[in-house]
Coordinates of C-alpha atoms in Angstrom, one line a residue:
Chain A
M472 CA 252.3 91.1 194.1
R473 CA 251.7 94.6 195.3
R474 CA 250.9 95.6 191.7
L475 CA 248.2 92.9 191.5
R476 CA 246.5 94.2 194.6
L477 CA 246.4 97.7 193.1
L478 CA 244.8 96.2 190.0
D479 CA 242.2 94.4 192.2
H480 CA 241.3 97.6 193.9
L481 CA 241.1 99.5 190.6
I482 CA 238.7 96.9 189.2
L483 CA 236.6 97.0 192.4
L484 CA 236.6 100.8 192.3
A485 CA 235.5 100.8 188.7
G486 CA 232.7 98.3 189.6
C487 CA 231.6 100.6 192.5
F488 CA 231.6 103.5 190.2
V489 CA 229.5 101.8 187.6
M490 CA 227.0 100.7 190.2
L491 CA 226.9 104.0 192.1
A492 CA 227.3 106.7 189.5
P493 CA 223.9 106.5 187.8
V494 CA 222.0 106.8 191.0
V495 CA 224.2 109.5 192.5
L496 CA 223.8 111.4 189.2
A497 CA 220.1 110.9 189.2
F498 CA 219.9 112.3 192.8
T499 CA 222.1 115.3 192.1
T500 CA 220.3 116.1 188.9
S501 CA 217.0 116.0 190.8
T502 CA 218.2 119.0 192.8
Y503 CA 218.4 121.2 189.7
D504 CA 215.5 123.0 188.1
A505 CA 213.9 121.5 184.9
V506 CA 215.2 124.2 182.5
T507 CA 218.8 123.8 183.6
I508 CA 218.6 120.0 183.1
H509 CA 216.9 120.5 179.7
T510 CA 219.6 122.8 178.4
Q511 CA 222.7 121.4 180.1
G512 CA 222.0 117.7 180.6
L513 CA 222.5 115.6 183.8
K514 CA 224.2 117.6 186.5
F515 CA 226.7 116.6 189.1
G516 CA 226.7 118.9 192.1
W517 CA 224.2 120.6 194.3
G518 CA 221.4 122.4 192.4
G519 CA 219.8 124.0 195.5
H520 CA 216.3 123.0 194.5
F521 CA 216.2 119.9 196.7
T522 CA 213.5 121.1 199.2
D523 CA 211.1 122.6 196.7
T524 CA 211.4 119.8 194.1
Y525 CA 210.8 117.0 196.7
A526 CA 208.1 119.0 198.5
E527 CA 206.3 119.5 195.2
V528 CA 206.7 115.9 194.1
L529 CA 205.3 114.7 197.4
T530 CA 202.3 117.1 197.6
K531 CA 201.5 118.1 194.0
K532 CA 198.4 116.4 192.7
G533 CA 199.4 114.8 189.5
G534 CA 198.6 111.8 187.2
F535 CA 195.9 111.8 184.6
T536 CA 193.0 112.5 187.0
G537 CA 195.1 115.0 188.9
E538 CA 194.3 113.3 192.2
I539 CA 197.4 111.3 193.2
T540 CA 200.3 112.8 195.2
G541 CA 203.7 111.4 195.7
A542 CA 203.0 111.0 199.4
R543 CA 200.0 108.9 198.7
M544 CA 202.1 106.7 196.4
V545 CA 204.7 106.3 199.2
L546 CA 201.9 105.3 201.5
N547 CA 200.5 102.7 199.1
S548 CA 204.0 101.3 198.5
M549 CA 204.4 100.9 202.2
I550 CA 201.1 99.2 202.6
L551 CA 202.0 96.8 199.8
G552 CA 205.5 96.1 201.1
I553 CA 204.6 95.6 204.8
G554 CA 201.3 93.9 204.1
F555 CA 203.0 91.4 201.8
A556 CA 205.9 90.7 204.1
V557 CA 203.6 90.2 207.2
G558 CA 201.1 88.1 205.2
K559 CA 203.9 86.0 203.8
I560 CA 205.4 85.3 207.2
A561 CA 202.1 84.5 208.9
L562 CA 200.9 82.1 206.2
S563 CA 204.2 80.3 205.7
M564 CA 205.1 79.9 209.3
L565 CA 201.7 78.2 210.0
A566 CA 202.0 76.0 206.9
A567 CA 205.6 75.1 207.7
Y568 CA 204.6 74.3 211.3
A569 CA 201.9 71.9 210.1
I570 CA 204.3 70.2 207.7
V571 CA 207.2 69.8 210.1
Y572 CA 205.6 69.2 213.5
F573 CA 202.5 67.1 212.7
R574 CA 202.0 63.7 211.3
L575 CA 200.0 64.5 208.3
R576 CA 198.3 61.9 206.3
L577 CA 198.3 64.0 203.1
G578 CA 201.6 65.7 204.1
T579 CA 203.5 64.6 201.0
L580 CA 200.7 65.7 198.7
F581 CA 200.5 69.1 200.4
F582 CA 204.2 69.5 200.2
W583 CA 204.2 68.9 196.5
M584 CA 201.3 71.2 195.9
I585 CA 203.1 74.0 197.7
F586 CA 206.3 73.2 196.0
T587 CA 204.7 73.4 192.6
T588 CA 204.0 77.1 193.2
L589 CA 207.7 77.8 193.1
L590 CA 207.8 76.6 189.5
L591 CA 205.6 79.2 187.9
P592 CA 206.1 82.9 188.4
L593 CA 203.1 85.2 188.4
E594 CA 204.2 86.6 185.0
V595 CA 203.3 83.5 183.1
R596 CA 199.7 83.4 184.3
I597 CA 198.9 87.1 184.5
L598 CA 195.9 87.0 182.2
P599 CA 193.9 84.2 183.9
S600 CA 195.0 85.6 187.3
Y601 CA 193.6 88.9 186.3
A602 CA 190.4 87.2 185.1
V603 CA 190.0 85.5 188.5
M604 CA 190.4 88.8 190.3
T605 CA 187.8 90.5 188.2
Q606 CA 185.4 87.6 188.9
L607 CA 186.0 88.0 192.6
G608 CA 185.6 91.8 192.3
L609 CA 189.0 92.4 193.9
T610 CA 190.4 94.8 191.3
N611 CA 191.4 98.2 192.7
T612 CA 191.5 97.0 196.3
Y613 CA 194.4 96.5 198.6
T614 CA 193.4 92.9 199.0
G615 CA 193.6 92.3 195.3
L616 CA 197.0 94.0 195.3
I617 CA 198.5 92.0 198.1
V618 CA 196.9 88.5 198.4
P619 CA 197.6 87.0 194.9
L620 CA 201.2 87.8 195.4
L621 CA 201.2 85.6 198.5
A622 CA 200.4 82.6 196.3
S623 CA 203.9 81.2 196.2
A624 CA 205.7 79.1 198.6
T625 CA 209.1 80.7 199.1
G626 CA 208.5 81.5 202.7
T627 CA 207.1 78.1 203.5
F628 CA 210.4 76.6 202.4
F629 CA 212.5 79.0 204.4
F630 CA 210.6 78.1 207.6
R631 CA 210.4 74.4 206.8
Q632 CA 214.2 74.3 206.5
Y633 CA 214.6 76.4 209.7
F634 CA 212.1 74.4 211.8
R635 CA 213.8 71.2 210.8
S636 CA 217.1 72.5 212.3
V637 CA 215.4 73.2 215.7
P638 CA 216.4 70.4 218.1
D639 CA 213.8 67.8 218.8
E640 CA 214.6 68.0 222.6
L641 CA 212.8 71.3 222.7
L642 CA 209.5 69.8 221.7
E643 CA 210.0 66.8 224.0
A644 CA 210.7 69.2 226.9
A645 CA 207.7 71.3 226.1
R646 CA 205.4 68.3 225.9
L647 CA 206.7 67.1 229.3
D648 CA 205.7 70.5 230.6
G649 CA 202.3 69.9 229.2
A650 CA 202.4 72.4 226.3
G651 CA 199.9 71.9 223.5
P652 CA 200.6 72.6 219.8
W653 CA 199.5 76.2 219.9
K654 CA 201.4 77.0 223.1
F655 CA 204.6 75.4 221.7
F656 CA 204.2 77.5 218.6
V657 CA 203.6 80.8 220.2
D658 CA 205.8 80.5 223.3
I659 CA 208.8 78.6 221.9
L660 CA 208.9 78.4 218.1
V661 CA 208.0 82.0 217.3
P662 CA 210.5 83.6 219.7
L663 CA 213.1 81.2 218.5
S664 CA 212.5 82.1 214.8
R665 CA 212.9 85.8 215.3
P666 CA 216.1 86.2 213.3
M667 CA 214.7 84.1 210.5
M668 CA 211.5 86.1 210.5
A669 CA 213.5 89.3 210.4
A670 CA 215.5 88.1 207.4
I671 CA 212.4 87.0 205.5
F672 CA 210.6 90.3 206.4
I673 CA 213.5 92.2 204.8
I674 CA 213.6 90.2 201.6
M675 CA 209.8 90.2 201.3
F676 CA 209.4 93.9 202.0
V677 CA 211.9 94.7 199.2
Y678 CA 210.1 92.2 196.9
G679 CA 206.6 93.7 197.7
W680 CA 207.7 97.3 197.4
N681 CA 209.3 96.6 194.0
Q682 CA 206.3 94.8 192.5
Y683 CA 205.4 96.2 189.1
L684 CA 203.4 94.0 186.7
W685 CA 200.7 92.9 189.1
P686 CA 200.0 96.4 190.5
T687 CA 199.9 97.7 187.0
L688 CA 197.2 95.3 186.1
I689 CA 195.1 95.3 189.3
T690 CA 195.1 99.0 190.0
T691 CA 193.6 101.4 187.5
D692 CA 192.3 103.7 190.2
E693 CA 195.1 106.2 190.7
S694 CA 194.5 106.5 194.4
L695 CA 195.9 103.0 194.7
F696 CA 199.1 103.6 192.7
T697 CA 202.4 102.6 194.2
L698 CA 205.5 104.5 193.4
V699 CA 207.0 101.7 191.3
R700 CA 203.7 101.2 189.5
G701 CA 203.5 104.9 188.8
I702 CA 206.9 105.1 187.1
K703 CA 205.6 104.7 183.6
Q704 CA 203.0 107.3 184.1
I705 CA 205.6 109.6 185.4
L706 CA 207.6 109.1 182.2
L707 CA 204.6 109.5 180.0
V708 CA 203.0 112.5 181.6
W709 CA 205.9 114.6 182.8
V710 CA 208.6 113.9 180.3
G711 CA 206.0 114.3 177.5
S712 CA 205.5 118.0 178.2
Q713 CA 207.2 120.9 176.5
I714 CA 210.1 121.3 179.0
P715 CA 210.1 117.9 180.6
D716 CA 210.1 117.8 184.4
Y717 CA 213.2 115.7 184.5
N718 CA 213.9 116.9 188.0
Q719 CA 210.6 115.6 189.3
A720 CA 210.9 112.3 187.4
F721 CA 214.3 111.8 189.0
A722 CA 213.0 112.8 192.4
L723 CA 210.3 110.2 192.3
A724 CA 212.7 107.6 191.1
I725 CA 214.9 108.4 194.1
L726 CA 211.9 108.2 196.5
A727 CA 210.9 104.9 194.9
M728 CA 214.3 103.3 195.5
L729 CA 215.0 104.9 198.9
P730 CA 213.2 102.5 201.3
P731 CA 214.2 99.2 199.8
V732 CA 217.8 100.4 199.5
L733 CA 217.9 101.6 203.1
V734 CA 216.5 98.3 204.3
V735 CA 219.1 96.4 202.4
L736 CA 222.0 98.6 203.6
V737 CA 220.9 98.7 207.2
F738 CA 220.1 95.0 207.5
Q739 CA 222.9 93.9 205.1
R740 CA 224.0 90.9 207.1
W741 CA 220.6 89.4 207.6
F742 CA 219.6 90.2 204.1
I743 CA 222.6 88.3 202.6
K744 CA 222.1 85.5 205.0
G745 CA 218.4 85.1 204.2
L746 CA 219.1 85.3 200.5
T747 CA 222.0 82.9 200.2
E748 CA 220.9 80.3 202.7
S749 CA 217.5 79.9 201.2
D750 CA 218.7 79.7 197.6
K751 CA 215.9 81.9 196.4
Chain B
M911 CA 211.2 65.0 209.6
K912 CA 211.0 65.2 213.4
R913 CA 211.1 62.1 215.5
V914 CA 208.5 63.5 217.8
Q915 CA 205.4 65.1 216.4
F916 CA 202.1 66.3 217.6
S917 CA 199.2 64.1 216.8
S918 CA 196.1 66.0 216.1
R919 CA 193.5 65.1 213.6
W920 CA 192.4 68.5 212.5
L921 CA 194.8 71.1 213.8
P922 CA 197.5 70.8 211.2
Y923 CA 194.9 71.2 208.4
L924 CA 193.7 74.4 210.1
F925 CA 197.3 75.7 210.1
L926 CA 197.7 74.8 206.4
A927 CA 194.3 76.1 205.4
P928 CA 195.2 79.8 204.8
Q929 CA 198.1 79.0 202.6
M930 CA 196.3 76.3 200.7
A931 CA 193.3 78.5 200.1
I932 CA 195.4 81.2 198.6
I933 CA 197.4 78.8 196.5
F934 CA 194.2 77.2 195.1
V935 CA 192.4 80.5 194.3
F936 CA 195.4 82.4 193.0
F937 CA 197.7 79.7 191.6
Y938 CA 195.9 76.5 190.6
W939 CA 192.7 78.1 189.4
P940 CA 194.4 80.6 187.0
S941 CA 196.9 78.0 185.9
V942 CA 194.2 75.6 184.9
Q943 CA 192.3 78.4 183.2
A944 CA 195.4 79.3 181.2
V945 CA 195.8 75.8 179.9
Q946 CA 192.0 75.6 179.3
S947 CA 191.6 78.8 177.4
S948 CA 194.7 78.1 175.3
F949 CA 192.5 75.6 173.4
Y950 CA 189.8 78.1 172.8
L951 CA 189.3 81.0 170.4
E952 CA 187.7 83.8 172.4
D953 CA 185.4 86.1 170.7
P954 CA 186.8 89.6 171.1
F955 CA 183.4 91.1 171.9
G956 CA 182.7 88.5 174.6
F957 CA 180.2 86.4 172.7
G958 CA 181.4 83.0 173.9
S959 CA 184.3 81.0 172.7
T960 CA 185.0 78.1 170.3
F961 CA 187.1 75.1 170.9
V962 CA 189.9 75.1 168.4
G963 CA 192.2 72.5 169.8
L964 CA 195.9 73.2 169.1
E965 CA 195.2 75.9 166.6
N966 CA 196.4 78.7 168.9
Y967 CA 199.7 76.9 169.3
A968 CA 200.0 76.2 165.6
D969 CA 199.4 79.9 164.9
I970 CA 202.0 81.0 167.4
L971 CA 204.7 78.6 166.4
S972 CA 204.3 79.4 162.7
S973 CA 204.1 83.2 163.2
H974 CA 207.2 85.1 162.0
E975 CA 206.6 87.8 164.6
Y976 CA 206.6 85.3 167.4
L977 CA 209.7 83.5 166.2
G978 CA 211.4 86.8 165.9
I979 CA 210.5 87.7 169.5
A980 CA 211.6 84.2 170.6
K981 CA 215.0 84.7 168.9
F982 CA 215.4 88.1 170.6
T983 CA 214.5 86.6 173.9
L984 CA 217.1 84.0 173.5
V985 CA 219.8 86.5 172.6
F986 CA 218.7 88.8 175.3
T987 CA 218.7 86.0 177.9
L988 CA 222.1 84.8 176.9
L989 CA 223.7 88.2 176.9
V990 CA 222.2 89.4 180.2
T991 CA 223.0 86.1 181.9
G992 CA 226.5 85.9 180.5
L993 CA 227.5 89.5 181.2
S994 CA 226.0 89.7 184.6
L995 CA 227.5 86.4 185.7
G996 CA 230.9 87.3 184.3
L997 CA 231.0 90.7 185.9
G998 CA 229.5 89.5 189.2
L999 CA 232.2 86.8 189.3
L1000 CA 235.0 89.2 188.5
L1001 CA 234.0 91.6 191.2
A1002 CA 233.5 88.8 193.7
V1003 CA 236.9 87.3 193.1
K1004 CA 238.5 90.7 193.5
A1005 CA 236.6 91.5 196.6
D1006 CA 237.5 88.1 198.0
A1007 CA 241.2 88.7 197.2
V1008 CA 241.6 92.1 198.9
L1009 CA 241.8 92.0 202.6
R1010 CA 241.5 95.7 203.2
G1011 CA 238.2 97.3 202.5
S1012 CA 236.4 94.3 201.3
H1013 CA 233.5 95.1 203.6
S1014 CA 233.1 98.6 202.1
Y1015 CA 233.2 97.2 198.6
K1016 CA 230.5 94.7 199.5
T1017 CA 228.3 97.4 200.8
L1018 CA 228.9 99.6 197.8
L1019 CA 228.3 96.8 195.3
I1020 CA 225.2 95.1 196.6
W1021 CA 222.6 97.8 197.2
V1022 CA 221.5 98.2 193.6
Y1023 CA 219.9 94.8 194.2
A1024 CA 217.1 96.6 196.0
V1025 CA 216.3 98.9 193.1
A1026 CA 213.1 97.9 191.3
P1027 CA 213.5 97.0 187.7
P1028 CA 211.2 99.7 186.3
V1029 CA 213.0 102.3 188.5
A1030 CA 216.3 101.1 187.0
G1031 CA 214.6 101.3 183.6
L1032 CA 213.5 104.9 184.3
I1033 CA 217.1 105.9 185.3
G1034 CA 218.4 104.0 182.2
M1035 CA 216.0 106.0 180.0
M1036 CA 217.3 109.2 181.3
F1037 CA 220.9 108.1 180.6
F1038 CA 219.9 107.1 177.1
D1039 CA 217.7 110.2 176.6
Q1040 CA 218.1 111.9 173.2
H1041 CA 218.6 115.3 174.8
I1042 CA 220.1 114.9 178.2
G1043 CA 221.5 111.3 178.2
P1044 CA 225.3 111.2 178.9
L1045 CA 225.5 107.8 177.3
V1046 CA 224.1 109.1 174.1
R1047 CA 226.5 111.9 174.2
A1048 CA 229.4 109.5 174.8
A1049 CA 228.3 107.4 171.9
A1050 CA 228.0 110.6 169.7
F1051 CA 231.6 111.3 170.6
F1052 CA 232.5 108.1 168.7
G1053 CA 230.3 109.0 165.8
W1054 CA 227.5 106.7 166.9
D1055 CA 224.1 108.3 166.7
M1056 CA 222.1 106.4 169.3
K1057 CA 218.3 106.5 169.0
V1058 CA 216.9 104.5 171.9
G1059 CA 213.2 103.9 171.4
L1060 CA 213.5 104.3 167.6
D1061 CA 216.3 102.1 166.5
Y1062 CA 215.9 98.3 167.2
T1063 CA 219.5 97.6 168.0
D1064 CA 220.1 100.7 170.1
T1065 CA 217.0 100.0 172.2
A1066 CA 218.2 96.4 172.7
I1067 CA 221.5 97.7 173.8
A1068 CA 219.9 100.0 176.4
M1069 CA 217.7 97.2 177.7
I1070 CA 220.6 94.8 178.1
T1071 CA 222.8 97.4 179.7
V1072 CA 220.1 98.3 182.3
S1073 CA 219.2 94.6 182.9
V1074 CA 222.9 93.6 183.5
W1075 CA 223.5 96.6 185.7
K1076 CA 220.5 95.6 187.9
Q1077 CA 221.6 92.0 188.1
I1078 CA 225.3 92.2 188.9
P1079 CA 224.8 92.7 192.7
Y1080 CA 222.8 89.5 192.9
N1081 CA 225.5 87.4 191.3
F1082 CA 228.1 89.2 193.2
I1083 CA 226.5 88.3 196.6
F1084 CA 226.2 84.6 195.7
F1085 CA 229.7 84.3 194.2
L1086 CA 231.3 86.1 197.2
S1087 CA 229.5 83.9 199.7
G1088 CA 230.5 80.9 197.6
L1089 CA 234.1 82.0 197.6
Q1090 CA 234.2 82.8 201.3
S1091 CA 232.8 79.4 202.2
L1092 CA 235.6 77.5 200.4
P1093 CA 237.7 75.7 203.1
A1094 CA 240.8 77.5 204.0
S1095 CA 242.8 74.3 203.8
V1096 CA 241.9 73.9 200.1
R1097 CA 242.9 77.4 199.4
E1098 CA 246.3 77.0 201.1
A1099 CA 247.0 73.8 199.3
A1100 CA 246.2 75.4 196.0
L1101 CA 248.4 78.4 196.9
I1102 CA 251.4 76.0 197.4
D1103 CA 250.7 73.9 194.4
C1104 CA 249.9 76.5 191.8
R1105 CA 251.9 79.6 191.6
S1106 CA 250.0 81.2 188.8
G1107 CA 246.9 83.0 190.0
A1108 CA 245.0 82.3 186.8
R1109 CA 245.7 78.5 186.8
R1110 CA 244.7 78.4 190.5
F1111 CA 241.5 80.1 189.7
L1112 CA 240.7 77.8 186.7
D1113 CA 241.8 74.5 188.2
V1114 CA 240.7 74.9 191.9
T1115 CA 238.4 77.8 192.5
L1116 CA 236.1 77.5 189.5
P1117 CA 235.3 73.8 189.9
L1118 CA 234.5 74.4 193.5
L1119 CA 232.2 77.3 192.6
A1120 CA 230.5 75.3 189.9
P1121 CA 227.4 74.5 192.0
T1122 CA 226.9 78.2 192.8
A1123 CA 227.4 79.1 189.2
F1124 CA 224.9 76.6 188.0
F1125 CA 222.3 77.7 190.5
L1126 CA 223.0 81.3 189.4
L1127 CA 222.7 80.4 185.8
I1128 CA 219.1 79.2 186.3
M1129 CA 218.2 82.2 188.5
N1130 CA 219.7 84.6 185.9
M1131 CA 217.7 83.0 183.1
T1132 CA 214.5 83.3 185.1
Y1133 CA 215.5 86.9 185.8
A1134 CA 216.1 87.7 182.1
L1135 CA 212.9 86.0 181.1
F1136 CA 210.5 87.4 183.6
E1137 CA 211.8 90.1 186.0
T1138 CA 213.1 92.3 183.2
F1139 CA 209.5 93.0 182.3
G1140 CA 209.5 96.3 184.2
I1141 CA 212.7 97.5 182.5
I1142 CA 211.4 96.6 179.0
D1143 CA 208.0 98.1 179.7
V1144 CA 209.5 101.4 180.8
I1145 CA 211.9 101.6 177.9
V1146 CA 209.3 100.5 175.2
K1147 CA 206.5 102.7 176.7
D1148 CA 203.7 100.7 175.0
K1149 CA 205.2 101.2 171.6
A1150 CA 206.2 97.7 170.9
A1151 CA 205.9 98.1 167.1
N1152 CA 209.6 98.5 166.1
N1153 CA 211.1 97.8 169.5
P1154 CA 212.6 94.5 170.7
I1155 CA 210.5 92.8 173.3
T1156 CA 210.7 89.5 175.1
L1157 CA 208.2 86.6 175.2
V1158 CA 206.6 87.7 178.5
Y1159 CA 206.0 91.1 177.2
K1160 CA 204.3 89.6 174.2
V1161 CA 202.0 87.6 176.5
Y1162 CA 201.1 90.9 178.2
M1163 CA 200.6 92.8 174.9
D1164 CA 198.4 90.2 173.3
G1165 CA 196.4 89.5 176.4
F1166 CA 195.8 93.1 177.7
R1167 CA 196.3 95.3 174.6
G1168 CA 195.2 92.9 171.9
N1169 CA 192.5 91.1 173.8
D1170 CA 193.6 87.8 172.3
L1171 CA 192.8 85.6 175.2
G1172 CA 193.4 82.2 173.5
G1173 CA 196.7 83.2 171.9
S1174 CA 198.0 84.9 175.0
S1175 CA 197.1 81.8 177.1
A1176 CA 198.8 79.5 174.6
Q1177 CA 201.9 81.7 174.9
S1178 CA 201.6 81.4 178.7
V1179 CA 201.6 77.7 178.5
I1180 CA 204.6 77.7 176.2
L1181 CA 206.4 79.8 178.8
M1182 CA 205.3 77.5 181.6
L1183 CA 206.9 74.6 179.7
I1184 CA 210.2 76.5 179.4
V1185 CA 210.2 77.3 183.1
F1186 CA 209.3 73.7 183.9
V1187 CA 212.3 72.4 181.9
L1188 CA 214.6 75.0 183.7
T1189 CA 213.2 73.9 187.0
I1190 CA 213.8 70.2 186.4
F1191 CA 217.5 71.1 185.7
Q1192 CA 217.6 73.1 188.9
F1193 CA 216.0 70.4 190.9
R1194 CA 218.4 67.8 189.7
F1195 CA 221.2 70.1 190.7
I1196 CA 219.8 70.7 194.2
E1197 CA 219.6 67.0 194.7
R1198 CA 223.1 66.6 193.6
R1199 CA 224.3 69.3 195.9
V1200 CA 222.5 67.7 198.9
H1201 CA 224.5 64.7 198.0
Y1202 CA 227.7 66.7 198.2
G1203 CA 227.0 68.4 201.4

């Protein structure tokens, strides 16, 4: 029995090693200078170039036009992640409220129309979506970056499920006290939904921050690049030169994964709860 | 639905309006356009388009290149799904079994979930780099000269490795929650009835986990089909010529690099059908589970 437990731990430790090692190694390598990495390969340890590499990556103007800095990309990623999460919560709470708390003549129709959006990911309709954005003149804008990603109903279903579990008595009591639909929503339902909102915010922030295909299509102007979107350029421009700037490429990769990973680690419990309870 | 509801004629529509507007403009409009332009042959220089009926579909389905990519997509999807489900389950079962430190293991194992696919791809590229990649060096030790980006099979192996690595945490979270929600009484009964751990796992635990596993199967197939786009794009770096790519990547290449609007749209529609079939399976499963619970 004791032997088995040891084996369990060994398997788990091996799993942790496989999951952790690449990123730890990427981080430690980013603290060495480019020449050392080029001659000696990935490094484990402390290279002592942490501050200058990261400072350079954040402030050096790079890219094809030489205009975009890492800091600017961090900012753009933040705008995308937070904008997407907030937009998603606002839209889907209102829609779910309408579906659950009102007698809607076309309720079933709307429900199915919203449900259908879960079937098709953005990837399968990228070309026509892009065409629509061009017609609307929204390419290279934050609106164009964020709003089309909101066109799926994941959030609405989270909130629909959640609102349905809220006891009916609350509404009855609120109505006896003379609360109208808007007052009930703002004063009772929104405060009550805070944990759910937090869980969805976390999941959606990670989702928005990590977007790749859509930002790649919609932003050709480098001042709107997000970190994740810039990754391929990083590879093409920096690793293509004589002595590739592996250290800077790794540093940007670390910066690109830091916020979502921190969010998941800090809010682990909420994150897992939101993820598994919603089945999406 | 609620027993008591508000009765207002226009207010609920006002609440629904923002969501519906966005869905119409950015979901239904492009989807209809995709279907529509799949029946047209677009002039590459923008001089109108000709109705060609199902010709785009016929071209695609008779193209050797497309069928080759479809075959690779199938193999890729099966391998990524199978490996990441298997490894996720193994780790979840072990984490569930150990009492001490299970929380730390959970923390250490889930966080890669938050790494974006192209970032995972970038790190993977470094590990499979011709000059500095430790994995290439390890392969060379066994006399295997890995050339990721040049050799079809080697590139495929790199893609699958990175995709599986990125997906293990997702499967791990769901399997672990599934295991931990199994009733204690069932577990105790199984412990008395079956002395062999393997038998107990196969006869009791696995059937009870089946709904979770089925849900994950669908989610993993969707992941392998669509979300690996970023990994593949970073590894292929626009040089699709001799590299393995998946169907979604082909849609992107034909639409944005090749300007073949009709062909790309027809491919989109084919993918929509695949997703649709997957979803019907999933929906039936959700219904069944509601029945259980």
